[in-house]
Amino acid sequence: TKAVGAESITDEVRTSRKFSDLASGTQAKPPLPSGAALADAEQAVRETFARELKDGDKRAAANAMLAAATKASGDPTHQAALLLIASQTAIGEGDFRLAFQALDELGRLFDFDAIEAKAKAIEDGAKLVRDNQARLLAARLSLELIDDASKVQRFESADRAVKGGQILASRLKDAELRKEFSACRKRVDK
């Protein structure tokens, strides 16, 4: 299974501010760690979970990383690395629900645009999913994300989620789902 790189998820969302934080005037979150420190932390996480990531249950490894991130509260760089690799691993396994949990946690802890990251994950990961059950779940999550992004006027993110959802619906050969995504396309394009 080809994995989506953590850097592909974070490149476009690293510096964006959450609109709810700006509107409510809440205290700014720390920026998502980056650079050599993050690369070193990601390498340490990959080494720690090397066996599981190579031959083991990758979903279980992603769950373990998500759990470990909650325990690593004193080290934000290690937390970010755990969450980024957990989301990357989950996407590679077609488990978008788990990937979204990790991305939401990144958004809770850091100045990180979880909506855009999830939309990018759906758009990029839709081509990787091989199992129809996983495709259907990813399509449903994509529909929820389109609604969430549209409610906060994040139409570019909604558009990414529509594109990914259309790929999923096409691969499922599900006419009703295709119609749902066509309707979403029309709403987003308005």
PDB file of C-alpha atoms in Angstrom:
ATOM      1  CA  THR A   1       0.000   0.000   0.000  1.00  0.00           C
ATOM      2  CA  LYS A   2       1.351   3.373  -1.000  1.00  0.00           C
ATOM      3  CA  ALA A   3       1.376   5.881   1.852  1.00  0.00           C
ATOM      4  CA  VAL A   4       0.528   9.524   1.570  1.00  0.00           C
ATOM      5  CA  GLY A   5       3.442  11.545   2.917  1.00  0.00           C
ATOM      6  CA  ALA A   6       2.887  13.557   6.063  1.00  0.00           C
ATOM      7  CA  GLU A   7       4.462  16.490   4.295  1.00  0.00           C
ATOM      8  CA  SER A   8       1.802  16.325   1.565  1.00  0.00           C
ATOM      9  CA  ILE A   9      -0.864  16.781   4.206  1.00  0.00           C
ATOM     10  CA  THR A  10       0.872  19.619   5.998  1.00  0.00           C
ATOM     11  CA  ASP A  11       2.434  21.631   3.168  1.00  0.00           C
ATOM     12  CA  GLU A  12      -0.745  23.521   2.338  1.00  0.00           C
ATOM     13  CA  VAL A  13      -2.209  23.730   5.820  1.00  0.00           C
ATOM     14  CA  ARG A  14       0.820  24.424   8.004  1.00  0.00           C
ATOM     15  CA  THR A  15       0.369  28.182   8.378  1.00  0.00           C
ATOM     16  CA  SER A  16      -3.364  28.685   8.045  1.00  0.00           C
ATOM     17  CA  ARG A  17      -5.355  29.886  11.014  1.00  0.00           C
ATOM     18  CA  LYS A  18      -8.617  28.282  12.009  1.00  0.00           C
ATOM     19  CA  PHE A  19     -11.454  30.656  11.195  1.00  0.00           C
ATOM     20  CA  SER A  20     -13.234  29.864  14.469  1.00  0.00           C
ATOM     21  CA  ASP A  21     -10.153  30.966  16.439  1.00  0.00           C
ATOM     22  CA  LEU A  22      -9.923  34.228  14.534  1.00  0.00           C
ATOM     23  CA  ALA A  23     -13.624  34.966  14.931  1.00  0.00           C
ATOM     24  CA  SER A  24     -13.828  34.123  18.623  1.00  0.00           C
ATOM     25  CA  GLY A  25     -10.595  35.838  19.605  1.00  0.00           C
ATOM     26  CA  THR A  26      -9.377  32.739  21.437  1.00  0.00           C
ATOM     27  CA  GLN A  27      -5.747  32.475  22.345  1.00  0.00           C
ATOM     28  CA  ALA A  28      -3.563  31.486  19.438  1.00  0.00           C
ATOM     29  CA  LYS A  29      -2.361  27.919  19.330  1.00  0.00           C
ATOM     30  CA  PRO A  30       1.298  27.132  18.883  1.00  0.00           C
ATOM     31  CA  PRO A  31       2.406  26.570  15.301  1.00  0.00           C
ATOM     32  CA  LEU A  32       2.762  23.045  14.020  1.00  0.00           C
ATOM     33  CA  PRO A  33       6.394  22.046  14.557  1.00  0.00           C
ATOM     34  CA  SER A  34       8.453  21.881  11.394  1.00  0.00           C
ATOM     35  CA  GLY A  35      11.960  21.585  10.062  1.00  0.00           C
ATOM     36  CA  ALA A  36      14.731  19.367  11.350  1.00  0.00           C
ATOM     37  CA  ALA A  37      13.164  18.888  14.785  1.00  0.00           C
ATOM     38  CA  LEU A  38       9.979  17.486  13.253  1.00  0.00           C
ATOM     39  CA  ALA A  39      11.938  15.349  10.781  1.00  0.00           C
ATOM     40  CA  ASP A  40      13.976  13.893  13.666  1.00  0.00           C
ATOM     41  CA  ALA A  41      10.810  13.207  15.684  1.00  0.00           C
ATOM     42  CA  GLU A  42       9.148  11.549  12.669  1.00  0.00           C
ATOM     43  CA  GLN A  43      12.224   9.356  12.193  1.00  0.00           C
ATOM     44  CA  ALA A  44      12.100   8.355  15.873  1.00  0.00           C
ATOM     45  CA  VAL A  45       8.405   7.444  15.540  1.00  0.00           C
ATOM     46  CA  ARG A  46       9.088   5.385  12.409  1.00  0.00           C
ATOM     47  CA  GLU A  47      11.899   3.565  14.223  1.00  0.00           C
ATOM     48  CA  THR A  48       9.714   2.903  17.260  1.00  0.00           C
ATOM     49  CA  PHE A  49       6.924   1.473  15.101  1.00  0.00           C
ATOM     50  CA  ALA A  50       9.175   0.007  12.389  1.00  0.00           C
ATOM     51  CA  ARG A  51       8.042  -3.604  12.739  1.00  0.00           C
ATOM     52  CA  GLU A  52       4.327  -2.730  12.774  1.00  0.00           C
ATOM     53  CA  LEU A  53       4.701  -0.327   9.871  1.00  0.00           C
ATOM     54  CA  LYS A  54       6.603  -2.874   7.789  1.00  0.00           C
ATOM     55  CA  ASP A  55       4.922  -6.203   8.478  1.00  0.00           C
ATOM     56  CA  GLY A  56       2.324  -5.742  11.174  1.00  0.00           C
ATOM     57  CA  ASP A  57      -1.160  -4.381  11.581  1.00  0.00           C
ATOM     58  CA  LYS A  58      -0.738  -0.833  10.348  1.00  0.00           C
ATOM     59  CA  ARG A  59      -4.155   0.247  11.607  1.00  0.00           C
ATOM     60  CA  ALA A  60      -3.223  -0.945  15.082  1.00  0.00           C
ATOM     61  CA  ALA A  61       0.064   0.956  14.781  1.00  0.00           C
ATOM     62  CA  ALA A  62      -1.813   4.131  13.784  1.00  0.00           C
ATOM     63  CA  ASN A  63      -4.159   3.675  16.762  1.00  0.00           C
ATOM     64  CA  ALA A  64      -1.163   3.174  19.054  1.00  0.00           C
ATOM     65  CA  MET A  65       0.447   6.349  17.708  1.00  0.00           C
ATOM     66  CA  LEU A  66      -2.765   8.288  18.300  1.00  0.00           C
ATOM     67  CA  ALA A  67      -2.896   6.996  21.876  1.00  0.00           C
ATOM     68  CA  ALA A  68       0.795   7.745  22.425  1.00  0.00           C
ATOM     69  CA  ALA A  69       0.265  11.317  21.217  1.00  0.00           C
ATOM     70  CA  THR A  70      -2.117  11.982  24.105  1.00  0.00           C
ATOM     71  CA  LYS A  71       0.556  10.786  26.540  1.00  0.00           C
ATOM     72  CA  ALA A  72       3.318  12.897  24.945  1.00  0.00           C
ATOM     73  CA  SER A  73       1.818  16.219  26.039  1.00  0.00           C
ATOM     74  CA  GLY A  74       5.142  17.571  27.288  1.00  0.00           C
ATOM     75  CA  ASP A  75       6.777  17.230  23.868  1.00  0.00           C
ATOM     76  CA  PRO A  76       4.758  18.983  21.142  1.00  0.00           C
ATOM     77  CA  THR A  77       7.186  18.013  18.364  1.00  0.00           C
ATOM     78  CA  HIS A  78       6.913  14.323  19.254  1.00  0.00           C
ATOM     79  CA  GLN A  79       3.126  14.696  19.531  1.00  0.00           C
ATOM     80  CA  ALA A  80       2.937  16.266  16.080  1.00  0.00           C
ATOM     81  CA  ALA A  81       5.137  13.525  14.597  1.00  0.00           C
ATOM     82  CA  LEU A  82       2.979  10.792  16.122  1.00  0.00           C
ATOM     83  CA  LEU A  83      -0.220  12.380  14.827  1.00  0.00           C
ATOM     84  CA  LEU A  84       1.134  13.105  11.353  1.00  0.00           C
ATOM     85  CA  ILE A  85       2.439   9.573  10.893  1.00  0.00           C
ATOM     86  CA  ALA A  86      -0.741   8.090  12.383  1.00  0.00           C
ATOM     87  CA  SER A  87      -2.819  10.014   9.827  1.00  0.00           C
ATOM     88  CA  GLN A  88      -0.444   9.089   6.991  1.00  0.00           C
ATOM     89  CA  THR A  89      -0.540   5.408   7.977  1.00  0.00           C
ATOM     90  CA  ALA A  90      -4.316   5.385   8.336  1.00  0.00           C
ATOM     91  CA  ILE A  91      -4.780   6.991   4.917  1.00  0.00           C
ATOM     92  CA  GLY A  92      -2.454   4.415   3.375  1.00  0.00           C
ATOM     93  CA  GLU A  93      -4.636   1.703   4.889  1.00  0.00           C
ATOM     94  CA  GLY A  94      -7.852   3.372   3.711  1.00  0.00           C
ATOM     95  CA  ASP A  95      -8.967   4.166   7.267  1.00  0.00           C
ATOM     96  CA  PHE A  96     -10.077   7.767   6.866  1.00  0.00           C
ATOM     97  CA  ARG A  97     -11.980   7.825  10.160  1.00  0.00           C
ATOM     98  CA  LEU A  98      -8.752   7.145  12.046  1.00  0.00           C
ATOM     99  CA  ALA A  99      -6.845   9.619   9.858  1.00  0.00           C
ATOM    100  CA  PHE A 100      -9.474  12.275  10.588  1.00  0.00           C
ATOM    101  CA  GLN A 101      -9.135  11.647  14.335  1.00  0.00           C
ATOM    102  CA  ALA A 102      -5.405  12.303  14.124  1.00  0.00           C
ATOM    103  CA  LEU A 103      -5.899  15.398  11.967  1.00  0.00           C
ATOM    104  CA  ASP A 104      -8.584  16.755  14.315  1.00  0.00           C
ATOM    105  CA  GLU A 105      -6.190  16.271  17.231  1.00  0.00           C
ATOM    106  CA  LEU A 106      -3.517  18.216  15.332  1.00  0.00           C
ATOM    107  CA  GLY A 107      -6.086  20.996  14.847  1.00  0.00           C
ATOM    108  CA  ARG A 108      -6.928  20.955  18.537  1.00  0.00           C
ATOM    109  CA  LEU A 109      -3.294  21.198  19.645  1.00  0.00           C
ATOM    110  CA  PHE A 110      -1.690  23.388  16.975  1.00  0.00           C
ATOM    111  CA  ASP A 111      -2.366  26.205  14.547  1.00  0.00           C
ATOM    112  CA  PHE A 112      -3.305  23.626  11.942  1.00  0.00           C
ATOM    113  CA  ASP A 113      -6.190  23.654   9.476  1.00  0.00           C
ATOM    114  CA  ALA A 114      -7.784  20.250  10.040  1.00  0.00           C
ATOM    115  CA  ILE A 115     -10.561  20.866   7.497  1.00  0.00           C
ATOM    116  CA  GLU A 116      -8.073  21.485   4.687  1.00  0.00           C
ATOM    117  CA  ALA A 117      -5.897  18.573   5.810  1.00  0.00           C
ATOM    118  CA  LYS A 118      -8.881  16.206   5.775  1.00  0.00           C
ATOM    119  CA  ALA A 119      -9.968  17.466   2.357  1.00  0.00           C
ATOM    120  CA  LYS A 120      -6.455  16.926   1.001  1.00  0.00           C
ATOM    121  CA  ALA A 121      -6.384  13.457   2.587  1.00  0.00           C
ATOM    122  CA  ILE A 122      -9.659  12.518   0.869  1.00  0.00           C
ATOM    123  CA  GLU A 123      -8.555  13.974  -2.464  1.00  0.00           C
ATOM    124  CA  ASP A 124      -5.129  12.285  -2.400  1.00  0.00           C
ATOM    125  CA  GLY A 125      -6.161   9.093  -0.646  1.00  0.00           C
ATOM    126  CA  ALA A 126      -9.249   8.310  -2.724  1.00  0.00           C
ATOM    127  CA  LYS A 127      -7.053   6.767  -5.410  1.00  0.00           C
ATOM    128  CA  LEU A 128      -5.332   4.483  -2.889  1.00  0.00           C
ATOM    129  CA  VAL A 129      -8.380   2.785  -1.385  1.00  0.00           C
ATOM    130  CA  ARG A 130      -8.852  -0.735  -2.752  1.00  0.00           C
ATOM    131  CA  ASP A 131     -11.567  -2.150  -0.486  1.00  0.00           C
ATOM    132  CA  ASN A 132     -15.193  -1.240  -1.251  1.00  0.00           C
ATOM    133  CA  GLN A 133     -16.132  -1.048   2.447  1.00  0.00           C
ATOM    134  CA  ALA A 134     -13.345   1.468   3.004  1.00  0.00           C
ATOM    135  CA  ARG A 135     -14.362   3.362  -0.143  1.00  0.00           C
ATOM    136  CA  LEU A 136     -17.942   3.639   1.073  1.00  0.00           C
ATOM    137  CA  LEU A 137     -16.877   4.865   4.511  1.00  0.00           C
ATOM    138  CA  ALA A 138     -14.468   7.369   2.929  1.00  0.00           C
ATOM    139  CA  ALA A 139     -17.246   8.603   0.633  1.00  0.00           C
ATOM    140  CA  ARG A 140     -19.584   9.114   3.608  1.00  0.00           C
ATOM    141  CA  LEU A 141     -16.849  10.968   5.505  1.00  0.00           C
ATOM    142  CA  SER A 142     -16.259  13.057   2.407  1.00  0.00           C
ATOM    143  CA  LEU A 143     -19.944  14.053   2.321  1.00  0.00           C
ATOM    144  CA  GLU A 144     -19.769  15.075   6.002  1.00  0.00           C
ATOM    145  CA  LEU A 145     -16.600  17.048   5.325  1.00  0.00           C
ATOM    146  CA  ILE A 146     -18.187  18.840   2.370  1.00  0.00           C
ATOM    147  CA  ASP A 147     -21.031  19.951   4.651  1.00  0.00           C
ATOM    148  CA  ASP A 148     -18.645  21.001   7.435  1.00  0.00           C
ATOM    149  CA  ALA A 149     -16.393  22.936   5.065  1.00  0.00           C
ATOM    150  CA  SER A 150     -19.341  24.618   3.342  1.00  0.00           C
ATOM    151  CA  LYS A 151     -20.861  25.717   6.657  1.00  0.00           C
ATOM    152  CA  VAL A 152     -17.721  27.715   7.445  1.00  0.00           C
ATOM    153  CA  GLN A 153     -17.387  28.895   3.829  1.00  0.00           C
ATOM    154  CA  ARG A 154     -14.304  26.799   3.125  1.00  0.00           C
ATOM    155  CA  PHE A 155     -15.281  26.176  -0.481  1.00  0.00           C
ATOM    156  CA  GLU A 156     -11.815  25.230  -1.741  1.00  0.00           C
ATOM    157  CA  SER A 157     -11.627  22.515   0.914  1.00  0.00           C
ATOM    158  CA  ALA A 158     -15.168  21.420   0.068  1.00  0.00           C
ATOM    159  CA  ASP A 159     -14.140  21.249  -3.595  1.00  0.00           C
ATOM    160  CA  ARG A 160     -11.208  18.948  -2.743  1.00  0.00           C
ATOM    161  CA  ALA A 161     -13.550  16.694  -0.769  1.00  0.00           C
ATOM    162  CA  VAL A 162     -15.990  16.620  -3.688  1.00  0.00           C
ATOM    163  CA  LYS A 163     -13.204  15.593  -6.088  1.00  0.00           C
ATOM    164  CA  GLY A 164     -12.111  12.773  -3.790  1.00  0.00           C
ATOM    165  CA  GLY A 165     -15.695  11.710  -3.218  1.00  0.00           C
ATOM    166  CA  GLN A 166     -16.392  11.587  -6.936  1.00  0.00           C
ATOM    167  CA  ILE A 167     -13.402   9.287  -7.420  1.00  0.00           C
ATOM    168  CA  LEU A 168     -14.660   7.033  -4.631  1.00  0.00           C
ATOM    169  CA  ALA A 169     -18.228   6.959  -5.996  1.00  0.00           C
ATOM    170  CA  SER A 170     -16.930   6.166  -9.482  1.00  0.00           C
ATOM    171  CA  ARG A 171     -14.824   3.283  -8.214  1.00  0.00           C
ATOM    172  CA  LEU A 172     -17.772   1.978  -6.210  1.00  0.00           C
ATOM    173  CA  LYS A 173     -19.924   2.122  -9.355  1.00  0.00           C
ATOM    174  CA  ASP A 174     -22.682   3.557  -7.162  1.00  0.00           C
ATOM    175  CA  ALA A 175     -25.090   5.680  -9.226  1.00  0.00           C
ATOM    176  CA  GLU A 176     -26.873   7.158  -6.185  1.00  0.00           C
ATOM    177  CA  LEU A 177     -23.613   8.185  -4.584  1.00  0.00           C
ATOM    178  CA  ARG A 178     -22.478   9.752  -7.854  1.00  0.00           C
ATOM    179  CA  LYS A 179     -25.694  11.800  -7.876  1.00  0.00           C
ATOM    180  CA  GLU A 180     -25.033  12.928  -4.296  1.00  0.00           C
ATOM    181  CA  PHE A 181     -21.574  14.135  -5.238  1.00  0.00           C
ATOM    182  CA  SER A 182     -22.909  15.841  -8.378  1.00  0.00           C
ATOM    183  CA  ALA A 183     -25.384  17.716  -6.190  1.00  0.00           C
ATOM    184  CA  CYS A 184     -22.546  18.626  -3.831  1.00  0.00           C
ATOM    185  CA  ARG A 185     -20.498  19.850  -6.809  1.00  0.00           C
ATOM    186  CA  LYS A 186     -23.352  22.182  -7.816  1.00  0.00           C
ATOM    187  CA  ARG A 187     -23.694  23.557  -4.259  1.00  0.00           C
ATOM    188  CA  VAL A 188     -19.950  24.117  -3.901  1.00  0.00           C
ATOM    189  CA  ASP A 189     -19.645  25.759  -7.325  1.00  0.00           C
ATOM    190  CA  LYS A 190     -22.357  28.355  -6.539  1.00  0.00           C
TER     191      LYS A 190
END
